[in-house]
Each structure stands twice: as C-alpha cells, then as structure tokens.
Coordinates of C-alpha atoms and ligand atoms in Angstrom, one line a residue:
M1 CA 0.0 0.0 0.0
A2 CA 2.8 2.4 1.0
T3 CA 4.7 3.8 -2.0
K4 CA 8.2 5.0 -1.8
F5 CA 8.8 8.3 -0.2
T6 CA 9.9 11.1 -2.4
Y7 CA 12.9 11.9 -0.3
R8 CA 15.5 9.9 1.6
S9 CA 17.0 10.5 5.0
G10 CA 19.6 13.3 5.1
Q11 CA 18.1 15.3 2.2
R12 CA 17.2 18.9 2.6
P13 CA 14.4 19.7 0.1
L14 CA 13.2 22.5 2.3
D15 CA 15.7 25.1 3.3
G16 CA 16.5 25.0 7.0
F17 CA 15.4 21.3 7.7
T18 CA 17.1 18.0 7.3
L19 CA 14.8 15.0 6.7
K20 CA 15.5 12.1 9.1
R21 CA 13.0 9.5 7.9
G22 CA 9.6 9.1 6.3
V23 CA 6.9 8.5 8.8
G24 CA 3.9 7.8 6.7
Q25 CA 1.7 8.7 3.8
G26 CA -1.9 9.8 3.7
A27 CA -4.5 11.3 1.4
F28 CA -2.9 14.7 1.4
G29 CA 0.8 13.9 1.2
E30 CA 3.7 12.3 3.0
V31 CA 5.0 13.0 6.4
Y32 CA 8.6 13.1 7.4
F33 CA 10.4 13.4 10.7
A34 CA 12.9 16.2 10.4
V35 CA 15.3 18.4 12.4
S36 CA 15.7 22.1 11.8
D37 CA 19.1 23.7 11.6
G38 CA 18.5 25.0 15.1
G39 CA 17.9 21.4 16.3
K40 CA 14.1 21.6 16.5
E41 CA 12.5 18.2 15.9
V42 CA 9.4 18.7 13.6
A43 CA 7.1 16.8 11.3
L44 CA 7.1 18.0 7.8
K45 CA 4.1 17.2 5.6
L46 CA 4.8 17.4 1.9
L47 CA 1.4 18.3 0.4
L48 CA 0.4 16.5 -2.8
R49 CA 0.5 18.7 -5.8
G50 CA -2.8 20.0 -7.1
H51 CA -4.0 21.7 -3.9
T52 CA -5.7 24.9 -4.9
D53 CA -4.8 28.2 -3.1
A54 CA -8.3 28.1 -1.7
E55 CA -7.5 24.8 0.0
L56 CA -4.2 26.0 1.3
R57 CA -5.9 29.0 2.8
G58 CA -7.4 26.4 5.3
V59 CA -3.8 25.8 6.5
T60 CA -3.0 29.5 6.5
H61 CA -6.1 30.2 8.5
C62 CA -5.0 27.6 11.1
I63 CA -1.3 28.4 11.3
N64 CA -1.7 30.6 14.4
L65 CA -4.2 28.5 16.2
K66 CA -3.0 27.4 19.6
H67 CA -4.6 24.9 21.9
P68 CA -3.3 22.1 24.2
N69 CA -5.4 19.6 22.3
L70 CA -4.2 20.5 18.8
V71 CA -1.0 19.5 17.1
H72 CA 0.8 22.7 16.7
L73 CA 1.3 24.1 13.2
F74 CA 4.5 26.1 12.8
D75 CA 4.5 27.2 9.2
L76 CA 3.4 26.6 5.7
R77 CA 6.5 26.8 3.4
T78 CA 7.2 26.5 -0.3
D79 CA 10.4 24.7 -1.5
A80 CA 12.6 25.5 -4.5
R81 CA 10.5 23.1 -6.6
G82 CA 7.3 24.9 -5.7
D83 CA 6.1 22.2 -3.4
R84 CA 4.2 23.1 -0.3
W85 CA 5.3 21.8 3.1
V86 CA 3.4 22.1 6.4
V87 CA 5.9 22.4 9.3
M88 CA 4.3 21.1 12.4
E89 CA 5.0 19.8 15.9
Y90 CA 6.3 16.2 15.8
V91 CA 4.1 14.2 18.1
F92 CA 5.9 11.5 20.0
G93 CA 3.3 9.0 20.8
E94 CA 0.9 7.0 18.9
S95 CA -2.4 7.6 17.1
L96 CA -5.7 6.9 18.7
A97 CA -6.2 4.4 15.9
H98 CA -3.3 2.4 17.2
V99 CA -4.5 2.5 20.8
I100 CA -8.0 1.3 19.8
N101 CA -6.4 -1.5 17.7
K102 CA -4.7 -2.7 20.8
H103 CA -7.9 -2.7 22.8
P104 CA -10.3 -4.6 20.6
T105 CA -13.1 -4.6 23.2
G106 CA -12.8 -0.9 24.0
L107 CA -10.6 1.4 26.1
P108 CA -10.6 1.7 29.9
T109 CA -13.5 3.9 31.0
Q110 CA -11.4 6.5 32.7
V111 CA -9.3 6.9 29.6
I112 CA -12.4 7.3 27.4
R113 CA -13.7 9.9 29.8
E114 CA -10.5 12.0 29.8
W115 CA -9.6 11.6 26.1
F116 CA -13.1 12.2 24.8
A117 CA -13.4 15.4 26.9
A118 CA -10.0 16.5 25.5
L119 CA -11.1 15.7 21.9
C120 CA -14.2 17.8 22.4
R121 CA -12.2 20.7 23.8
G122 CA -10.0 20.6 20.7
V123 CA -12.9 20.4 18.3
S124 CA -14.8 23.1 20.1
Y125 CA -11.8 25.4 19.9
L126 CA -11.6 24.8 16.2
H127 CA -15.3 25.4 15.7
N128 CA -15.0 28.7 17.7
Q129 CA -12.2 29.7 15.3
G130 CA -14.5 29.0 12.4
V131 CA -12.7 25.8 11.3
V132 CA -14.5 22.6 10.6
H133 CA -12.0 19.7 10.8
R134 CA -13.8 17.5 8.2
D135 CA -11.4 14.6 8.6
L136 CA -11.7 13.7 12.3
K137 CA -10.7 10.1 12.8
P138 CA -8.6 8.1 15.2
G139 CA -5.7 8.1 12.7
N140 CA -5.6 11.9 12.9
I141 CA -5.7 12.0 16.7
F142 CA -2.5 11.5 18.6
I143 CA -1.8 10.5 22.2
E144 CA 1.5 11.9 23.6
H145 CA 2.3 11.3 27.3
G146 CA -1.4 10.5 27.8
H147 CA -2.3 13.8 26.3
L148 CA -4.6 14.0 23.3
K149 CA -3.8 16.1 20.3
I150 CA -5.8 16.5 17.1
G151 CA -3.9 16.8 13.9
D152 CA -4.6 17.5 10.2
Y153 CA -7.0 20.3 10.9
G154 CA -7.2 22.9 8.1
L155 CA -5.8 20.4 5.7
S156 CA -8.9 18.5 4.6
R157 CA -10.0 19.3 1.1
R158 CA -13.5 20.4 0.7
I159 CA -15.5 17.2 0.4
S160 CA -18.1 18.2 -2.1
G161 CA -20.9 16.1 -3.3
S162 CA -18.9 15.2 -6.4
E163 CA -15.9 14.1 -4.3
A164 CA -18.2 12.0 -2.1
G165 CA -19.1 10.4 -5.4
D166 CA -15.4 9.3 -5.7
L167 CA -16.0 7.0 -2.8
S168 CA -17.5 4.5 -5.2
R169 CA -14.0 4.4 -6.7
G170 CA -12.4 3.8 -3.3
V171 CA -11.1 7.2 -2.4
G172 CA -11.0 8.2 1.3
T173 CA -12.0 6.6 4.5
P174 CA -15.7 7.1 5.0
Y175 CA -16.1 5.4 8.4
Y176 CA -16.5 8.8 10.1
M177 CA -18.4 10.7 7.4
A178 CA -21.7 12.2 8.3
P179 CA -24.6 11.4 5.9
E180 CA -25.1 15.0 4.8
I181 CA -21.6 15.0 3.3
K182 CA -23.2 13.4 0.2
N183 CA -25.0 16.7 -0.5
G184 CA -21.9 18.7 -0.1
N185 CA -24.0 20.8 2.3
Y186 CA -22.7 20.5 5.8
T187 CA -21.6 22.4 8.9
A188 CA -19.5 21.9 12.0
S189 CA -22.1 19.2 12.8
I190 CA -20.1 16.7 10.6
D191 CA -17.4 16.9 13.3
I192 CA -19.9 16.2 16.0
Y193 CA -21.0 13.1 14.0
A194 CA -17.4 12.0 13.6
C195 CA -16.9 12.4 17.4
G196 CA -19.9 10.2 17.9
I197 CA -18.4 7.5 15.7
I198 CA -15.0 7.9 17.5
L199 CA -16.7 7.5 20.9
Y200 CA -18.5 4.4 19.6
E201 CA -15.1 3.0 18.6
M202 CA -13.4 4.0 21.9
V203 CA -16.1 2.3 23.9
S204 CA -16.5 -0.9 21.9
G205 CA -13.5 -1.2 19.6
L206 CA -15.9 -1.4 16.7
R207 CA -17.1 1.0 14.1
P208 CA -20.8 1.3 13.7
F209 CA -20.8 1.1 9.9
N210 CA -18.6 -1.2 7.9
G211 CA -18.7 -2.5 4.3
E212 CA -16.8 -4.0 1.5
T213 CA -16.3 -0.7 -0.3
P214 CA -16.2 2.9 0.9
Y215 CA -19.4 3.5 -1.0
E216 CA -21.2 0.8 0.9
V217 CA -20.1 2.4 4.2
L218 CA -21.3 5.8 3.1
I219 CA -24.7 4.3 2.1
K220 CA -25.0 2.8 5.6
H221 CA -24.3 6.2 7.2
I222 CA -27.2 7.6 5.1
T223 CA -29.7 4.8 5.5
E224 CA -28.9 2.6 8.5
T225 CA -29.4 3.3 12.2
P226 CA -26.3 2.4 14.2
D227 CA -26.5 -0.8 16.3
L228 CA -26.3 0.6 19.8
T229 CA -26.9 -2.7 21.6
K230 CA -23.1 -3.4 21.2
L231 CA -22.5 -0.5 23.6
P232 CA -22.7 -0.4 27.4
A233 CA -26.2 1.0 28.2
P234 CA -25.1 4.5 29.5
Y235 CA -23.4 5.4 26.3
R236 CA -26.3 4.5 24.0
E237 CA -28.4 7.7 24.3
V238 CA -25.4 10.0 23.9
I239 CA -24.1 8.2 20.9
R240 CA -27.5 7.8 19.4
R241 CA -28.0 11.6 19.5
A242 CA -24.5 12.3 18.2
L243 CA -25.2 10.0 15.2
E244 CA -28.5 11.4 14.3
K245 CA -28.9 11.5 10.5
D246 CA -30.4 15.0 10.7
P247 CA -27.7 17.4 11.8
A248 CA -30.3 19.6 13.5
K249 CA -31.1 16.8 15.9
R250 CA -27.4 16.2 16.9
Y251 CA -25.7 18.0 19.8
A252 CA -25.4 21.6 18.6
T253 CA -21.8 21.9 19.8
A254 CA -18.9 19.8 20.9
V255 CA -19.2 21.3 24.4
E256 CA -22.7 20.1 24.6
L257 CA -21.7 16.6 23.5
A258 CA -18.8 16.6 26.0
R259 CA -21.1 17.7 28.7
A260 CA -23.6 14.9 27.9
V261 CA -20.8 12.3 28.2
E262 CA -19.4 13.8 31.4
E263 CA -22.9 13.8 32.9
M264 CA -23.2 10.2 32.1
F265 CA -20.1 9.6 34.3
T266 CA -21.2 11.9 37.1
G267 CA -24.8 10.7 37.0
G268 CA -26.0 14.2 36.2
R269 CA -24.0 16.1 38.8
R270 CA -22.4 19.2 37.3
E271 CA -18.6 19.1 37.2
A272 CA -16.4 22.1 36.5
A273 CA -17.2 23.6 33.1
L274 CA -15.8 21.4 30.4
P275 CA -14.2 23.8 28.1
T276 CA -12.0 25.0 31.0
A277 CA -11.7 21.9 33.0
S278 CA -8.4 20.2 32.5
L279 CA -9.2 16.6 32.3
A280 CA -6.6 15.9 29.7
D281 CA -4.0 18.1 31.4
A282 CA -4.4 15.9 34.4
A283 CA -4.0 12.9 32.2
V284 CA -0.6 14.2 31.2
S285 CA 0.7 13.1 34.5
M286 CA -1.6 10.1 34.7
T287 CA -1.0 8.0 31.7
P288 CA 2.3 6.5 30.6
Q289 CA 3.6 7.3 27.2
L290 CA 2.2 5.0 24.6
P291 CA 4.5 3.6 22.0
R292 CA 4.2 4.8 18.5
G293 CA 4.3 1.3 17.1
R294 CA 6.1 2.4 14.0
P295 CA 8.6 0.2 12.3
V296 CA 11.5 2.7 12.6
P297 CA 12.5 3.5 16.2
P298 CA 12.0 7.2 17.0
P299 CA 15.2 9.1 17.1
T300 CA 15.2 10.2 20.7
P301 CA 14.8 7.2 22.9
S302 CA 14.7 9.3 26.0
K303 CA 11.4 10.7 24.9
T304 CA 9.8 7.6 23.7
E305 CA 10.5 4.9 26.2
P306 CA 7.5 2.8 25.5
L307 CA 5.4 1.9 28.5
E308 CA 2.9 -0.5 26.9
I309 CA -0.7 -0.5 28.1
P310 CA -1.5 -4.1 27.9
S311 CA -4.8 -4.9 26.4
G312 CA -7.5 -4.4 28.9
A313 CA -5.1 -3.3 31.6
A314 CA -4.9 -0.3 33.8
V315 CA -3.8 3.1 32.8
P316 CA -2.2 4.4 36.0
V317 CA -3.6 7.6 37.3
A318 CA -2.0 10.2 39.5
S319 CA -4.4 10.3 42.4
P320 CA -3.1 8.1 45.2
A321 CA -6.7 7.4 46.0
R322 CA -7.1 5.8 42.6
A323 CA -3.6 4.4 42.1
A324 CA -4.4 1.0 43.5
A325 CA -7.9 0.9 42.2
P326 CA -8.6 -1.6 39.4
Q327 CA -9.2 0.1 36.2
E328 CA -12.7 0.5 34.8
R329 CA -13.2 -0.8 31.4
A330 CA -15.9 -0.2 28.9
G331 CA -17.9 -3.2 27.9
V332 CA -19.9 -3.9 31.0
P333 CA -23.1 -2.1 31.5
G334 CA -23.1 0.5 34.3
P335 CA -22.3 4.1 34.6
L336 CA -18.6 3.7 35.3
T337 CA -18.0 0.2 34.2
H338 CA -15.5 -2.2 35.7
T339 CA -14.9 -5.8 34.7
A340 CA -17.1 -8.0 36.7
R341 CA -14.1 -9.4 38.5
D342 CA -12.7 -6.0 39.5
R343 CA -16.1 -5.0 40.8
L344 CA -16.4 -8.2 42.9
T345 CA -13.0 -7.8 44.3
E346 CA -13.6 -4.2 45.3
L347 CA -17.0 -5.1 46.8
A348 CA -15.6 -8.0 48.7
G349 CA -12.9 -5.7 50.2
G350 CA -15.6 -3.3 51.2
L351 CA -17.8 -6.0 52.7
A352 CA -14.9 -7.3 54.8
L353 CA -14.2 -3.7 56.0
A354 CA -17.8 -3.0 57.0
P355 CA -17.8 -4.9 60.4
L356 CA -14.7 -3.1 61.5
I357 CA -16.3 0.3 60.8
T358 CA -19.6 -0.6 62.5
A359 CA -17.6 -1.9 65.5
A360 CA -15.7 1.4 65.6
C361 CA -19.0 3.3 65.5
T362 CA -20.8 1.2 68.0
A363 CA -18.1 1.6 70.7
P364 CA -18.4 5.4 71.1
W365 CA -22.2 5.0 71.1
A366 CA -21.7 2.9 74.2
V367 CA -19.6 5.6 75.8
F368 CA -22.1 8.4 75.1
Q369 CA -25.1 6.4 76.2
G370 CA -23.6 5.5 79.5
P371 CA -23.7 1.9 80.6
V372 CA -25.3 0.0 77.8
P373 CA -26.0 -3.7 78.0
W374 CA -23.6 -5.7 75.8
T375 CA -26.5 -7.5 74.3
L376 CA -27.9 -4.3 73.0
L377 CA -24.5 -3.2 71.6
G378 CA -24.2 -6.5 70.0
R379 CA -27.6 -6.1 68.3
V380 CA -26.8 -2.6 67.0
F381 CA -23.4 -3.9 65.7
L382 CA -25.0 -6.9 63.9
L383 CA -28.0 -5.0 62.5
S384 CA -25.9 -2.1 61.2
T385 CA -23.4 -4.4 59.7
V386 CA -26.0 -6.5 57.9
L387 CA -27.8 -3.4 56.7
A388 CA -24.5 -1.8 55.4
W389 CA -23.7 -5.1 53.6
A390 CA -27.2 -5.2 52.0
V391 CA -27.1 -1.6 50.8
M392 CA -23.6 -2.0 49.5
V393 CA -24.7 -5.0 47.5
I394 CA -27.9 -3.5 46.1
G395 CA -26.0 -0.3 45.3
R396 CA -24.0 -2.4 42.8
L397 CA -27.1 -3.6 40.9
P398 CA -27.2 -2.1 37.4
K399 CA -29.2 1.1 37.3
K400 CA -32.1 0.5 34.9
N401 CA -33.6 3.9 35.1
E402 CA -31.9 6.8 36.8
H403 CA -35.0 8.8 36.9
N404 CA -37.2 6.2 38.5
P405 CA -36.0 5.2 41.9
W406 CA -39.1 3.2 42.8
G407 CA -37.6 -0.1 41.7
R408 CA -34.7 0.5 44.0
R409 CA -37.0 1.6 46.8
A410 CA -38.9 -1.6 46.5
I411 CA -35.7 -3.7 46.9
Q412 CA -34.8 -1.5 49.8
L413 CA -38.2 -2.1 51.4
V414 CA -37.5 -5.9 51.2
V415 CA -34.1 -5.3 52.8
G416 CA -35.7 -3.2 55.5
L417 CA -38.3 -5.9 56.2
C418 CA -35.5 -8.5 56.6
I419 CA -33.6 -6.2 58.9
G420 CA -36.8 -5.7 60.9
A421 CA -37.3 -9.5 61.1
L422 CA -33.6 -9.9 62.2
A423 CA -34.0 -7.2 64.9
F424 CA -37.1 -8.9 66.1
W425 CA -35.4 -12.3 66.3
L426 CA -32.2 -10.8 67.9
D427 CA -34.5 -9.3 70.5
G428 CA -35.2 -12.7 71.8
W429 CA -38.6 -13.0 70.2
A430 CA -38.0 -16.4 68.7
L431 CA -41.4 -17.9 68.1
P432 CA -42.6 -20.1 71.0
T433 CA -43.4 -23.5 69.9
G434 CA -45.9 -26.1 71.1
T435 CA -48.9 -25.4 73.3
A436 CA -47.3 -24.9 76.7
S437 CA -48.0 -21.2 76.9
A438 CA -51.1 -21.3 74.7
S439 CA -53.7 -18.7 75.4
T440 CA -56.9 -18.0 73.7
G441 CA -55.7 -14.7 72.0
D442 CA -52.7 -16.4 70.3
I443 CA -52.4 -16.7 66.6
V444 CA -51.6 -20.1 65.4
L445 CA -49.3 -20.1 62.4
P446 CA -50.4 -22.4 59.6
F447 CA -48.2 -25.6 58.9
T448 CA -45.8 -25.1 61.9
G449 CA -48.5 -24.9 64.6
Q450 CA -46.4 -22.2 66.3
R451 CA -48.3 -19.7 68.5
I452 CA -47.6 -16.0 68.7
S453 CA -49.3 -13.8 71.3
Q454 CA -50.9 -10.6 70.1
S455 CA -48.3 -8.5 71.9
T456 CA -45.4 -10.4 70.4
L457 CA -47.0 -10.1 67.0
T458 CA -47.4 -6.3 67.4
I459 CA -43.8 -5.9 68.4
G460 CA -42.7 -8.0 65.4
M461 CA -44.8 -5.9 63.0
K462 CA -43.5 -2.7 64.5
Y463 CA -39.9 -3.8 63.9
L464 CA -40.7 -4.8 60.3
I465 CA -42.6 -1.6 59.5
Y466 CA -40.0 0.7 61.2
F467 CA -37.0 -0.8 59.4
G468 CA -39.0 -1.4 56.2
V469 CA -40.0 2.2 55.9
T470 CA -36.8 3.9 57.0
V471 CA -34.6 1.7 54.8
A472 CA -37.0 2.2 51.9
V473 CA -37.1 6.0 52.0
F474 CA -33.4 6.6 52.2
R475 CA -31.4 7.2 49.0
W476 CA -28.8 4.5 49.7
W477 CA -27.7 4.4 46.1
T478 CA -26.3 7.9 46.2
A479 CA -24.4 7.1 49.4
T480 CA -22.8 4.0 47.9
D481 CA -22.5 5.4 44.3
H482 CA -19.1 4.4 42.9
N483 CA -18.7 7.9 41.4
R484 CA -19.8 9.9 44.4
R485 CA -17.9 13.1 44.7
E486 CA -16.5 12.5 48.2
R487 CA -16.1 9.2 49.8
V488 CA -18.0 10.2 53.0
R489 CA -20.5 13.0 53.1
F490 CA -22.5 14.4 56.0
T491 CA -25.7 14.9 54.1
P492 CA -26.6 11.2 54.0
I493 CA -25.8 10.9 57.7
I494 CA -28.1 13.8 58.5
A495 CA -30.8 12.4 56.2
A496 CA -30.5 9.0 58.0
T497 CA -30.8 10.6 61.4
F498 CA -33.8 12.6 60.2
W499 CA -35.7 9.7 58.7
S500 CA -34.9 7.3 61.5
A501 CA -36.1 9.9 64.1
I502 CA -39.2 10.9 62.1
F503 CA -40.5 7.3 62.0
L504 CA -39.8 6.6 65.7
F505 CA -43.6 6.6 66.2
L506 CA -43.5 3.2 64.6
W507 CA -40.8 1.9 66.9
P508 CA -41.6 -0.9 69.3
W509 CA -40.8 1.2 72.4
E510 CA -41.9 -1.6 74.6
A511 CA -39.2 -3.9 73.3
A512 CA -36.0 -1.8 72.9
P513 CA -34.8 1.7 73.4
A514 CA -35.5 3.9 70.4
M515 CA -31.9 4.8 70.1
T516 CA -31.3 1.3 68.7
G517 CA -33.2 2.0 65.5
V518 CA -31.6 5.4 65.0
S519 CA -28.1 4.1 65.7
V520 CA -28.5 1.2 63.3
L521 CA -29.5 3.5 60.4
V522 CA -26.9 6.1 61.2
I523 CA -24.0 3.7 61.7
A524 CA -25.0 1.8 58.5
T525 CA -24.9 5.0 56.6
V526 CA -21.4 5.9 57.8
T527 CA -20.2 2.3 57.2
A528 CA -21.8 2.0 53.7
Q529 CA -20.1 5.2 52.6
V530 CA -16.7 4.4 54.1
A531 CA -16.6 0.8 52.9
S532 CA -18.4 1.1 49.5
P533 CA -16.0 1.1 46.5
W534 CA -15.2 4.6 45.4
A535 CA -13.8 5.8 42.0
G536 CA -11.8 8.6 43.7
P537 CA -12.3 12.3 43.3
P538 CA -13.7 13.4 40.0
P539 CA -11.0 14.4 37.5
S540 CA -11.7 18.1 37.8
L541 CA -10.8 17.8 41.5
R542 CA -7.8 15.6 40.7
S543 CA -6.4 18.0 38.2
R544 CA -6.7 20.8 40.7
A545 CA -4.9 18.7 43.3
Y546 CA -2.3 17.9 40.6
Y547 CA -1.7 21.6 40.0
S548 CA -1.7 22.6 43.6
R549 CA 1.0 19.9 44.2
G550 CA 3.0 21.2 41.3
Ligands
LIG601 P1 -5.1 11.4 6.3 O1 -4.4 11.8 5.1 O2 -6.6 11.1 6.1 O3 -4.8 12.3 7.4 P2 -3.3 9.7 7.6 O4 -3.4 10.4 8.8 O5 -3.1 8.2 7.6 O6 -4.5 9.9 6.6 P3 -1.1 11.5 7.2 O7 -1.9 12.5 7.9 O8 -0.4 11.9 5.9 O9 -2.0 10.3 6.8 O10 0.0 10.9 8.2 C1 0.9 9.9 7.7 C2 1.6 9.3 9.0 O11 2.3 10.3 9.6 C3 0.6 8.7 9.9 O12 1.1 7.5 10.4 C4 0.6 9.7 11.1 O13 0.4 9.1 12.3 C5 1.9 10.4 11.0 N1 1.9 11.8 11.4 C6 1.2 12.7 10.8 N2 1.4 13.9 11.4 C7 2.3 13.7 12.4 C8 2.9 14.5 13.4 N3 2.6 15.8 13.5 N4 3.7 13.9 14.3 C9 4.0 12.6 14.2 N5 3.5 11.8 13.3 C10 2.6 12.3 12.4
LIG602 MG1 -3.5 12.4 9.0

C-alpha cells in the first residue's frame, strides 16, 4: 500500500530542515520526521500537488491556532520546486487508531472519559475559530504522554458532493463521514457526528458502519441506524444523538456533546465547566507514554520509552486514592464500568471492612449512652453491619432507570423488612413452639403450629414496619455510588438521622430503646459510605490537586 517516499534520510528539500526519515503517507501527502538547523524536531508534511490556493488557505487560517489539544502548526512553506510543506509539531506517541487497535473490546473507561473530553475541547476550539475539521478520525488524533492532540486540521480538502461520489472508486475513509456530506451541504455538525463514531469505537473497539467498499459504508451512514446494543447502556443515548442522520437533531456543539458524556459519568452532577476543566491536562501526569508502534524507532529514545498499556489493563492515574484501584473498562453495563471481577474484588474488600467500621462506630455510642448492656450493643453492631452489607450489594445492581428510583426503593423495602425481622429475632422473640403457653388470644401459624401472642406479633410488626419504611425512603444508592464526589459526606448521615427519628412513632418502644433504631440507620450510613468502593475524586478535583501539588 505504501509507496516509496519522495525523499531519503539526510536530504534537505526544504531550506532549514534535514529530513531524518519518512513517517507515513496519507490522502494529502507524505509526512517526514525532520530536524531544523537549530535542532528543533518537527514533522514535515509534503502536500500533494494539485492543492488549490483556496484549499491552502485552510492551513494558513489555522497556522496561528494554539490549543493544548491541537497538534501545533509552525509554518506553511514552499520549497525550491514549488512544493508546499506544512511544518508542524512532531508528536511522540501513537495515534488513537493504534491505541484502539490494541484494545479490541474498548478502552478503559477513565481513559475514554479523559480523552473524549480533550477531543471535544480541541474540536470546540476549532469550531469557535471557524474551522471545521472534516477529517476527524482516530488516525488523525495523537496521544502523547497520555495527552490527546488533534492533527490535520485545516488540511482536509472540501468534500463536495462530487468528491463524495469518488467513494465508489475507493477514495478516502468514509467510516467517520456524516450522511449529509453526500449533498456537499454541511456544517460543523459533521465533526460532532465523527466524534460520535469515535466515541462508539473507543467504547466498543468497533465501528458502527462497515462495508466491502467505501461507497457501501457511506450508504450505511445515510440509511442505517447504528446498532447501539453493542455498547454499554449508559453510552447509548449520547451516541444515538451524536449520530442522528439529521444534523439539526445532533448535539449543537462539541461542548454540549462533551457535557452529555461527562454527565453520564457523574450521574447528572455538574462538574467544573468542560471547556476550561483540565481533564486531559491531568491525564498528562496520569498516563504513561504510549508507544508509537512504528517500524523505525524514533530518534530520541529518551522521549519515547515505551510503556505499553497491555490490552485491557490499567492506565495508571496520578491520584493516590485511585492508584491502587482496578481500572474500569468499557464493555460492561453500568455508569462507570469495571470488569465484573474488578467489581467483585472491590466489593468483597468493602464488605470485609464494614464490620470493623460498624464496631468502631458502636463503641463510642456505648460511651455516650452510659452503661449500655452488651447484648444491645451486639444487636446494634449486627444490624448495622448487615444493613450496610445489604445496601452496598444492592448499590452495585445495574441502574435500569436513573429517573425512576421506585424499583430500587422496592428492593430497599424488602431489605428493611428483613432487617426488621432480624431485629425482632435478635430481641429474643423467637417464636414459642408447642402449646405450653397457649392462650386464647394467640395466633396459630399455619403448617408449623407455632403460636404467637398478640403483643409479640405487634412488636414484630413494628420492627418490620419501622425498618421497612426507614430503609426504603433513604437514597442509599447515592451514598454508595461508585462515582460519588466524596467518599463520605455528611448529608446522607443527617438524612439517615432525620428519617430514623421521624419514623420513631412506629418503633416498638416496649421492646427496645428507640436509640437502637436510629443508631442502626446512622451507623449503617457511615459504614456503607466508608466501605463502598469509590472511584476517587472526579477528574476536575484531581487535576486541581495535581496543579496545587506542582
Ligand atoms: P489522512 O491523510 O486522512 O490524514 P493519515 O493520517 O493516515 O491519513 P497523514 O496525515 O499523511 O495520513 O499521516 C501519515 C503518517 O504520519 C501517519 O502515520 C501519522 O500518524 C503520521 N503523522 C502525521 N502527522 C504527524 C505528526 N505531527 N507527528 C507525528 N506523526 C505524524
Ligand atoms: Mg492524517
């Protein structure tokens, strides 16, 4: 496929630069790694002849653009033969296409989150400068020291309707082409569409539309709806909208798209404003340099020491809180997805930790309450541990519908009823058997023949109702959310105190001190928060921490 390069290593077709090696060839020309007479390492792109001045104006327009997520353009020069050269920053790293190839089932979730936000920031900057990229694709996106940079902007030739027709003859890579390109009538929205396809690919390792010929792929962009079932559920709606056939129905801006993705990760909580938040800047210190994967070793080994990200493995992050955490990966449904094994390991660790925390909370309670019988302490310890365990486990259930918590509440109600039954049993109200203490008011249970007195039944019911109601009303899923902003917050503790106190009128006062109920709820809330697996501070906070350390 690759033809010979026009120039060899050591040649100086462009005054002031010595070519070191050819890097690759694309639709617009060939790229060389070169060094200027002053020692500056650059990429030189020799543009194919036949570019019109109007097309080159695109490069000229971009020559002074500056953004951390754009490959820096230094100059547009003409050599002695009249050929045009784009002098640009040489990116030591590898293309996003390479990274995706190495992760055939999708990139780690945290990486998607950071790189996609960075991509949208770069695209948004271009759009604000009046530039539509037109050729956004993983091959034109580079990752250097974990930092994402978009290349080849300002270079793409106008893709007019007639040129789109060339696709039938196999020109171009139409995997990222918006359907309206066929009319030659398009706006910045084609970049939003391309970002949608890129996100699809980052998440699943697959492209939504494939075909034997470029023409077939383009026809699919125009006529077929993308198969979203291959994506983890939280991504589906965002990608569906980014890939709308009608540009008017897509996200209006790259910022809007980035925000929708970020909200997917934060569950709707507002993070720092995306255009200014420095997710990718934080990633500079977080991700190892990825190898370029080129046949010829790059000239400065010190800059390119490859630290391979093995397929499916972790990309280390700077935050100490996260450093040891297993990496999330795309591919498993859930807002921030882990592999099932990672999730189980984390959860098991949390469950093991829970009794220690409840014990630590129960002890001071004994001190403040004065002399408390050990049996009561034991009951509080056991009930709060079991409750914390239960809410931690149900907190990991997939969220079917964020906006309808009633399914979750129903499960919580069942948990509460079980806790009530356990409290009743621990209280020593094991059901009397036989007929020894039979009295006329007793209720005889069917099948077992066990008898329960009216008063015992009332106490049992009160336990069930009290714990059923208080556990059901509380929003445990926010306290145990993997992506909660802080590991432990006071609001849930206050809420637990509030609800457990409000419903004390249901408490079986005759059986146990009311503080038992309140303590169980409060201690379980503290424990569930401390012990529940936590993703660490959101990236905006992490990057702030990074800068304040620096
Ligand atoms: P297209 O023409 O559609 O952009 P392409 O990206 O494959 O296709 P080129 O842009 O010509 O083709 O790039 C050719 C090769 O040079 C690619 O392997 C690319 O990764 C590499 N390359 C391009 N620009 C740079 C750069 N600034 N720094 C380092 N490598 C680069
Ligand atoms: Mg390119």
